[in-house]
mmCIF file of C-alpha atoms in Angstrom:
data_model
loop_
_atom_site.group_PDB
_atom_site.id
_atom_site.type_symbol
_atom_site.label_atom_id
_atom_site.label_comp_id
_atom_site.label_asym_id
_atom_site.label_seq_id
_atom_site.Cartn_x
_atom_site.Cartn_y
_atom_site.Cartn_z
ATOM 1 C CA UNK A 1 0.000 0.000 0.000
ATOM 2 C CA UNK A 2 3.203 2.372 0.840
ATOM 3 C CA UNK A 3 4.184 1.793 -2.356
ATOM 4 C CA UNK A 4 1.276 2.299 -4.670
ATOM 5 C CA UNK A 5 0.644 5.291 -2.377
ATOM 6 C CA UNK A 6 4.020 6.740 -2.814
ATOM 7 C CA UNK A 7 4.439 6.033 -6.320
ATOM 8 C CA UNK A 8 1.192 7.151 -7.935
ATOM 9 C CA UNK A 9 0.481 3.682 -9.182
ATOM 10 C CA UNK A 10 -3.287 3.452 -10.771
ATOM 11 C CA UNK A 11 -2.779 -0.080 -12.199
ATOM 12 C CA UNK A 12 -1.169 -2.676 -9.970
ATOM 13 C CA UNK A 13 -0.988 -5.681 -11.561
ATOM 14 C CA UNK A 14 -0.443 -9.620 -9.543
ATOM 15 C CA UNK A 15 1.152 -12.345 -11.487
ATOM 16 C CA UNK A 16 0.360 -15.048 -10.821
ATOM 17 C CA UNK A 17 -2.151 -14.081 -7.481
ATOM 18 C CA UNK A 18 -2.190 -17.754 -6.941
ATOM 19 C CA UNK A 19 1.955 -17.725 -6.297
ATOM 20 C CA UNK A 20 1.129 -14.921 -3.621
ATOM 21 C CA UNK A 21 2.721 -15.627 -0.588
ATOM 22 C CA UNK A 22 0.636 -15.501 2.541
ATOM 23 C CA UNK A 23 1.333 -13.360 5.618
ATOM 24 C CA UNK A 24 2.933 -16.405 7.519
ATOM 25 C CA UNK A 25 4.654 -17.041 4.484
ATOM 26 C CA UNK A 26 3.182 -20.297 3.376
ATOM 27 C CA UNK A 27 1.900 -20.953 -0.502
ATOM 28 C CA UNK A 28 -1.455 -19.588 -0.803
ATOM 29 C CA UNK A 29 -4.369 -22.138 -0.892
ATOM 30 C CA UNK A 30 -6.468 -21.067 -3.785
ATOM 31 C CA UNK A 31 -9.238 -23.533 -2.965
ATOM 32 C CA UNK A 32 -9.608 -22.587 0.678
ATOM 33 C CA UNK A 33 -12.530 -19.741 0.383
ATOM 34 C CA UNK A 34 -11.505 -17.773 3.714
ATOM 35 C CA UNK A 35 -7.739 -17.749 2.806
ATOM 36 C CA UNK A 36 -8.664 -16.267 -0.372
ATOM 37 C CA UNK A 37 -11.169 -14.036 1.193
ATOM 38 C CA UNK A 38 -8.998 -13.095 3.332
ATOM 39 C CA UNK A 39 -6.056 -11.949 0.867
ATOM 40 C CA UNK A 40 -8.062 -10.248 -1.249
ATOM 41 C CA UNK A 41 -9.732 -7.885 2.065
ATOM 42 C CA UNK A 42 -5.705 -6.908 2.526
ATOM 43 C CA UNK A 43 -5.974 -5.868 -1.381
ATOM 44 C CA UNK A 44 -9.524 -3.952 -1.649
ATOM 45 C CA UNK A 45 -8.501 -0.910 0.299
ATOM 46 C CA UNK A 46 -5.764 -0.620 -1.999
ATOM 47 C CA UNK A 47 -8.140 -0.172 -4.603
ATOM 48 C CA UNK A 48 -11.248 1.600 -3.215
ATOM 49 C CA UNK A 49 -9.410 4.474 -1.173
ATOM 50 C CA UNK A 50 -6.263 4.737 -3.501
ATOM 51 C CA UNK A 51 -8.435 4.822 -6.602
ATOM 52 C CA UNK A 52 -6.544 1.889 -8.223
ATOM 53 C CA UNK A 53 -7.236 -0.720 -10.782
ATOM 54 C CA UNK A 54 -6.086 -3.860 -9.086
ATOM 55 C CA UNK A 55 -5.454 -6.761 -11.670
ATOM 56 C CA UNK A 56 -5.327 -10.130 -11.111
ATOM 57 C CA UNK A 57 -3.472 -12.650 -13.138
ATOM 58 C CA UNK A 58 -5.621 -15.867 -12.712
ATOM 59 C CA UNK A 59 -5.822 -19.455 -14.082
ATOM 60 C CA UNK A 60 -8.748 -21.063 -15.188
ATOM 61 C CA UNK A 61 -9.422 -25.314 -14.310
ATOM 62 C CA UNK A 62 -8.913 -27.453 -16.541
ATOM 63 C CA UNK A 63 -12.734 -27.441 -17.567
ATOM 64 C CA UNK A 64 -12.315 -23.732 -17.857
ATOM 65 C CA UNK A 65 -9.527 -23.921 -20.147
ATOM 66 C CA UNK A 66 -11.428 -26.013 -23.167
ATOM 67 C CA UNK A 67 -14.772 -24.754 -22.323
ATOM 68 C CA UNK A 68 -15.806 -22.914 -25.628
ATOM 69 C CA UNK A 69 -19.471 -21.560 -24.013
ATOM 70 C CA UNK A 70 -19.257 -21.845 -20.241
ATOM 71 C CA UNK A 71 -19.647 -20.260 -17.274
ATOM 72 C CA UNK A 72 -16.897 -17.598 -16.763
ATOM 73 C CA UNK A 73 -16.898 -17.658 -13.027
ATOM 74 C CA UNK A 74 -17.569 -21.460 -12.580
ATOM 75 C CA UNK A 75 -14.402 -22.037 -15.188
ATOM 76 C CA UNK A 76 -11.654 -20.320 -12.820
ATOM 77 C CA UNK A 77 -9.655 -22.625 -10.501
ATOM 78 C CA UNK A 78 -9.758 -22.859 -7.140
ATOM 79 C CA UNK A 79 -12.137 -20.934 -4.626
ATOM 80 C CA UNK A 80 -15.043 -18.754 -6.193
ATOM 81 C CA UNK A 81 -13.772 -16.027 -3.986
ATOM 82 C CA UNK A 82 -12.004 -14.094 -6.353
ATOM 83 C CA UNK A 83 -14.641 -14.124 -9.139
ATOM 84 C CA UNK A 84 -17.064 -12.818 -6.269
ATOM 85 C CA UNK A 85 -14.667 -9.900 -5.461
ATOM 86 C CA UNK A 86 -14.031 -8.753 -8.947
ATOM 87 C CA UNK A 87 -15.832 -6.285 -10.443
ATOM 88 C CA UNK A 88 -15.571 -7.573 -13.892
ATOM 89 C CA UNK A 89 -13.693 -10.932 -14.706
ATOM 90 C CA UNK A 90 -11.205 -11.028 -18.474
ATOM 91 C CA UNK A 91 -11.038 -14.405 -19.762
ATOM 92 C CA UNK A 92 -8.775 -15.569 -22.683
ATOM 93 C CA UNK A 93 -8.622 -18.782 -23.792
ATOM 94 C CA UNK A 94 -7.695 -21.278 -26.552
ATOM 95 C CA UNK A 95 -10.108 -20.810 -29.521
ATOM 96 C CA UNK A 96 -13.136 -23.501 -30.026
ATOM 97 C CA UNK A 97 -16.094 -24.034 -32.387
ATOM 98 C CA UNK A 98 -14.232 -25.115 -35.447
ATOM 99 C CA UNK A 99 -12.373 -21.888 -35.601
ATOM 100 C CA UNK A 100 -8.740 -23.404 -34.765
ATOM 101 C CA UNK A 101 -6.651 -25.853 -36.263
ATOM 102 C CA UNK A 102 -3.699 -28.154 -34.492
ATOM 103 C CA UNK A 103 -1.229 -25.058 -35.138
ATOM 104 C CA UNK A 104 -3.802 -22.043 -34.816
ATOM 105 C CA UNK A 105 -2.695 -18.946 -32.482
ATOM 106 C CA UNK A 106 -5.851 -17.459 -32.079
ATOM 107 C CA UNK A 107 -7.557 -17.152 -28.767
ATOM 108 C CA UNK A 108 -11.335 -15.696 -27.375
ATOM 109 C CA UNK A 109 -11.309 -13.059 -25.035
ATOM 110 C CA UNK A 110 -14.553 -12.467 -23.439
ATOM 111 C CA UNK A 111 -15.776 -10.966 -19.753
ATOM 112 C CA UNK A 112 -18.743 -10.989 -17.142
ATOM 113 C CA UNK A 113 -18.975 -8.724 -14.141
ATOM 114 C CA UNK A 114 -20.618 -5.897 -12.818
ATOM 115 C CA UNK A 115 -20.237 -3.771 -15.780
ATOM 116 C CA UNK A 116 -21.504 -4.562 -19.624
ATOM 117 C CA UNK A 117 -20.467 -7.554 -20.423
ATOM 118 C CA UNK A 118 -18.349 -7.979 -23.730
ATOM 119 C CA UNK A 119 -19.187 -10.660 -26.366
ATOM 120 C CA UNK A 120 -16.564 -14.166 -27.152
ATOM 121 C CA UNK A 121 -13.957 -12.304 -29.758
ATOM 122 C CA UNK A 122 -11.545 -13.690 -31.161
ATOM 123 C CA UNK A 123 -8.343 -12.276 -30.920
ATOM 124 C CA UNK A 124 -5.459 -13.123 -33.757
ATOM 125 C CA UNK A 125 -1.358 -12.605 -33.288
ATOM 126 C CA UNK A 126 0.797 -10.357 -35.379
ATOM 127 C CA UNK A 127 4.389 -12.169 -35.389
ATOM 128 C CA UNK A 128 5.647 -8.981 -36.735
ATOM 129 C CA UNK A 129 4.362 -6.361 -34.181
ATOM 130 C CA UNK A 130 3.861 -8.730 -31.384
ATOM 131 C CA UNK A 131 0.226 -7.611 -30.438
ATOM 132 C CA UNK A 132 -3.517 -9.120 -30.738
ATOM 133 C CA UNK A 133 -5.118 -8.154 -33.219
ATOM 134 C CA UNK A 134 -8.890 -8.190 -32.693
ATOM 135 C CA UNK A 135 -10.455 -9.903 -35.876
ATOM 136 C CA UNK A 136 -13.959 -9.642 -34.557
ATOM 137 C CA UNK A 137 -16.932 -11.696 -32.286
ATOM 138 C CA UNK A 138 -16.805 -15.264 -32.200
ATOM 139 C CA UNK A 139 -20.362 -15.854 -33.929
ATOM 140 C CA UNK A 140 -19.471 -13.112 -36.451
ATOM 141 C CA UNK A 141 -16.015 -14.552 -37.827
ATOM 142 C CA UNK A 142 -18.248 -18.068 -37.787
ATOM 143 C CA UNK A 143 -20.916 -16.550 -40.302
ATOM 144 C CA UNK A 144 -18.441 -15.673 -42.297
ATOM 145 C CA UNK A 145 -16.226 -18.223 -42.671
ATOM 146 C CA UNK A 146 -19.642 -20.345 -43.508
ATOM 147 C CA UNK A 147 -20.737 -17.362 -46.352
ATOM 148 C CA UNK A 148 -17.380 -17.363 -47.710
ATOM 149 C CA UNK A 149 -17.761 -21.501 -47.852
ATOM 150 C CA UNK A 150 -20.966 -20.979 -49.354
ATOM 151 C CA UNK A 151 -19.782 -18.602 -51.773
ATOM 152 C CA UNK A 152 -16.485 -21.164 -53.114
ATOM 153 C CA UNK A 153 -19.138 -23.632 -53.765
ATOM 154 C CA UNK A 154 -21.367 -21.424 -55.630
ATOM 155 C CA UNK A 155 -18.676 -19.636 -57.678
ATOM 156 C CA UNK A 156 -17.129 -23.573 -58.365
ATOM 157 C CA UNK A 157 -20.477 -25.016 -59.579
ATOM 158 C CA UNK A 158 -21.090 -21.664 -62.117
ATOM 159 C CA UNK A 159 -17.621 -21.771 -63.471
ATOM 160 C CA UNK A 160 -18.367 -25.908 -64.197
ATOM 161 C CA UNK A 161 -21.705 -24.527 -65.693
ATOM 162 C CA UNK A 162 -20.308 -22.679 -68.454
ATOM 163 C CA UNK A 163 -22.141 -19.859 -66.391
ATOM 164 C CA UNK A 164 -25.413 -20.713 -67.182
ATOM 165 C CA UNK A 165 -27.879 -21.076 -64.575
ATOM 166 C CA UNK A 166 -27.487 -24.569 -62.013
ATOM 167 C CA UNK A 167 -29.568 -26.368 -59.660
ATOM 168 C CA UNK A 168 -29.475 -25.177 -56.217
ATOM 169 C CA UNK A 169 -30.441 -28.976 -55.200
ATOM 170 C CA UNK A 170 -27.161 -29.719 -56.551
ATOM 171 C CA UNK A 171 -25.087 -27.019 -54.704
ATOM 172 C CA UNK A 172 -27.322 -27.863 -51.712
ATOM 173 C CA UNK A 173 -26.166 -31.587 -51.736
ATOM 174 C CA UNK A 174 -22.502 -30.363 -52.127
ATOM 175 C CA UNK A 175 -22.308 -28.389 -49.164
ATOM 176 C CA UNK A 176 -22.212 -30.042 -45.713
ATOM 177 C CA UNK A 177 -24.244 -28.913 -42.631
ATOM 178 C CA UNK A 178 -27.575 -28.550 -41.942
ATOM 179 C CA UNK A 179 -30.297 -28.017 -44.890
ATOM 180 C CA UNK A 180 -31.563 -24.792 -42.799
ATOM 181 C CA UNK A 181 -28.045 -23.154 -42.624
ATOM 182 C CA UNK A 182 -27.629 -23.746 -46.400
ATOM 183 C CA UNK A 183 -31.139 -21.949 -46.915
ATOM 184 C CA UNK A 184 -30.099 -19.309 -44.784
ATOM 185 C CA UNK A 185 -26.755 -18.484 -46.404
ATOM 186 C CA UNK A 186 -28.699 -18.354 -49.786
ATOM 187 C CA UNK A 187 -30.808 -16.160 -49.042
ATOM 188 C CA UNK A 188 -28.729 -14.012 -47.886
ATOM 189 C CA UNK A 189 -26.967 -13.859 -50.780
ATOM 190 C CA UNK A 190 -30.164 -12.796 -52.655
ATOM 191 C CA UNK A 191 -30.965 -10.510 -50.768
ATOM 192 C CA UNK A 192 -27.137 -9.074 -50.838
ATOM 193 C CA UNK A 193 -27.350 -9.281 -55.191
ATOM 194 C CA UNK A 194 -24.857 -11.819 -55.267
ATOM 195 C CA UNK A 195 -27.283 -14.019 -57.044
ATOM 196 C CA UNK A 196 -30.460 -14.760 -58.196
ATOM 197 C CA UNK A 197 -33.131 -17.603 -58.024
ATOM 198 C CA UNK A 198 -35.479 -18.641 -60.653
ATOM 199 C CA UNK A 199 -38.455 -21.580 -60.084
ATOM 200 C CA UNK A 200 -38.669 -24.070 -63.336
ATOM 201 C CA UNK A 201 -40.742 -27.005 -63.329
ATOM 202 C CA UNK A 202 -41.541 -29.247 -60.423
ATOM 203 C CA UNK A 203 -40.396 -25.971 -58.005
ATOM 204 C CA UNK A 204 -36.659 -26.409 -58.695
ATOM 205 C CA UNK A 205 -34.381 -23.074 -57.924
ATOM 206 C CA UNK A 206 -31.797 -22.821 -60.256
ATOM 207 C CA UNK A 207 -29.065 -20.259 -59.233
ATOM 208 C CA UNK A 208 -27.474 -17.631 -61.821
ATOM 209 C CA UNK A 209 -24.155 -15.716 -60.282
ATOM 210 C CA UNK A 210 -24.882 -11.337 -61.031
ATOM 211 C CA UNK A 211 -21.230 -10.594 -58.827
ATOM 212 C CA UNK A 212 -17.776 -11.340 -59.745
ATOM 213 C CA UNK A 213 -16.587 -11.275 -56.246
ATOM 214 C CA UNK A 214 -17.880 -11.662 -52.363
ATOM 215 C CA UNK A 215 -17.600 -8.920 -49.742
ATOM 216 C CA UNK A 216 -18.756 -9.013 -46.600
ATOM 217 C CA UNK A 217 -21.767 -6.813 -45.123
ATOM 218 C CA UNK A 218 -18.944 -5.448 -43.102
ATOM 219 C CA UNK A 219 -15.943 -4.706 -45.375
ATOM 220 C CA UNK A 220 -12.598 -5.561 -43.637
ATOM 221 C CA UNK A 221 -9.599 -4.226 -43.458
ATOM 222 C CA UNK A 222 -5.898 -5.453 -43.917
ATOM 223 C CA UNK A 223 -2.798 -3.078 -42.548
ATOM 224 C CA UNK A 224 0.847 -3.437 -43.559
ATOM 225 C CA UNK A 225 1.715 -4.480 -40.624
ATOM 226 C CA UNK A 226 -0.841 -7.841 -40.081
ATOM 227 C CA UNK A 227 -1.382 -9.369 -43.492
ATOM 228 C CA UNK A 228 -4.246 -10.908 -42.309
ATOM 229 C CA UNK A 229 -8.030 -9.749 -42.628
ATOM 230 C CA UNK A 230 -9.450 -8.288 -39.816
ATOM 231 C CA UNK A 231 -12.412 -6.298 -39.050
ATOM 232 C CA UNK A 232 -12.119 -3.321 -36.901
ATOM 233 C CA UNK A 233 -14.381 -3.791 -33.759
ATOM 234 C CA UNK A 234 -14.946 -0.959 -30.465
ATOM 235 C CA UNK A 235 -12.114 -3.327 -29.085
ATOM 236 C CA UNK A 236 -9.132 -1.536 -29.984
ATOM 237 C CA UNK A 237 -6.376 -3.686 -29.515
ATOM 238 C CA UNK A 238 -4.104 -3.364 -31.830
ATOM 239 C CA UNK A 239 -3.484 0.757 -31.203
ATOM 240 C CA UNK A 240 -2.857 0.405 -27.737
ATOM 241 C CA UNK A 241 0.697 -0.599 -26.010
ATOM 242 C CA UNK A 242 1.188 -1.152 -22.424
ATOM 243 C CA UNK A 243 4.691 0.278 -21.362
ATOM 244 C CA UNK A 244 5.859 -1.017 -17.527
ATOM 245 C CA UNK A 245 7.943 1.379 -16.199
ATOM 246 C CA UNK A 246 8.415 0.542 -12.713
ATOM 247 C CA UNK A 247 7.635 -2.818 -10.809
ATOM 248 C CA UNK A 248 7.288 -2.876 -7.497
ATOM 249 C CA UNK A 249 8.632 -5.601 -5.254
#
């Protein structure tokens, strides 16, 4: 508290809180609910009456760390104590849902608390400027990744066409998933003016391409420095460094 007092500290960070050594000096026991209680009373005062931002660096169970949808709180190891101090709980972890591969680098960040809660993003990694880059909410990225599937397989089937007018049955029964999720994605490619659907005998569609290319509703942008695609969300990652220029001990 000296410290933080003396040096005008407004973010104190604690990594790992769990490696915190207690006032007798024994390892902390981060599933025993008063001892946590208890070391997080010594840090609140610190926070309320020296107007600080106290952050925890936390570990999740190993449920927590695989858990794609789950409970935020119920995911963290050890005692719920610390999730009922916090004010708002930052979770990061590996990405799920079909989004990652064996060698993928991409993580979701998400949070519950107190204050608005933000939505499962995922969050890429720029090799060359070291930072996450913010490529947009989980269910988002998902919808497009399926309209951009979608889109191959329509593009494929009016190139092998001569690029004439085709079935939908047949792109339909060349696309996996679920028959309503196919239907979806069509018609929202309709409605966008990427194509257009005519009825011929018996009620068949048959598809004819009016676009050369596929853009998203939300156009995104690639930088210099990240030569991947990402679309610029309120979470503004990538401008923002965090420079340590003292650590207390």
């Amino acid at each position: 508290r000296y410290q933080v007092a003396k040096n005008n500290i407004k973010l104190l960070i604690v990594d790992t809180f769990s490696r915190m050594p207690t006032i007798t000096g024994n390892t902390l026991q981060v599933s025993d609910y008063g001892e946590m209680s208890k070391m997080l009373d010594d840090l609140l005062p610190i926070a309320h009456e020296l107007d600080v931002c106290v952050m925890l660096i936390y570990h999740q169970s190993q449920w927590g760390k695989t858990a794609s949808k789950g409970n935020t709180i119920a995911s963290l190891l050890g005692s719920t104590a610390i999730p009922a101090t916090a004010d708002q709980v930052y979770t990061i972890m590996k990405a799920s849902d079909g989004l990652e591969d064996s060698e993928d680098e991409r993580r979701v960040f998400k949070s519950e608390g107190r204050v608005q809660d933000l939505p499962r993003t995922l969050l890429g990694f720029n090799d060359g400027t070291l930072r996450s880059v913010d490529l947009g909410e989980v269910s988002q990225v998902k919808d497009q990744a399926w309209k951009e599937t979608v889109w191959d397989a329509i593009t494929k089937l009016w190139e092998d066409s001569g690029k004439v007018p085709f079935s939908q049955k047949v792109l339909v029964d060349n696309l996996s998933g679920g028959n309503d999720r196919k239907h979806a994605a069509l018609k929202w490619f309709v409605n966008q003016g990427y194509i257009s659907r005519e009825t011929r005998a018996k009620n068949s569609q048959w598809i004819t391409v009016l676009s050369d290319y596929f853009q998203s509703s939300s156009p995104p942008t690639t930088t210099k420095e990240d030569s991947r695609t990402t679309n610029q969300y309120p979470l503004g990652h990538e401008g923002t460094d965090v420079v340590i220029t003292d650590v207390i001990t």
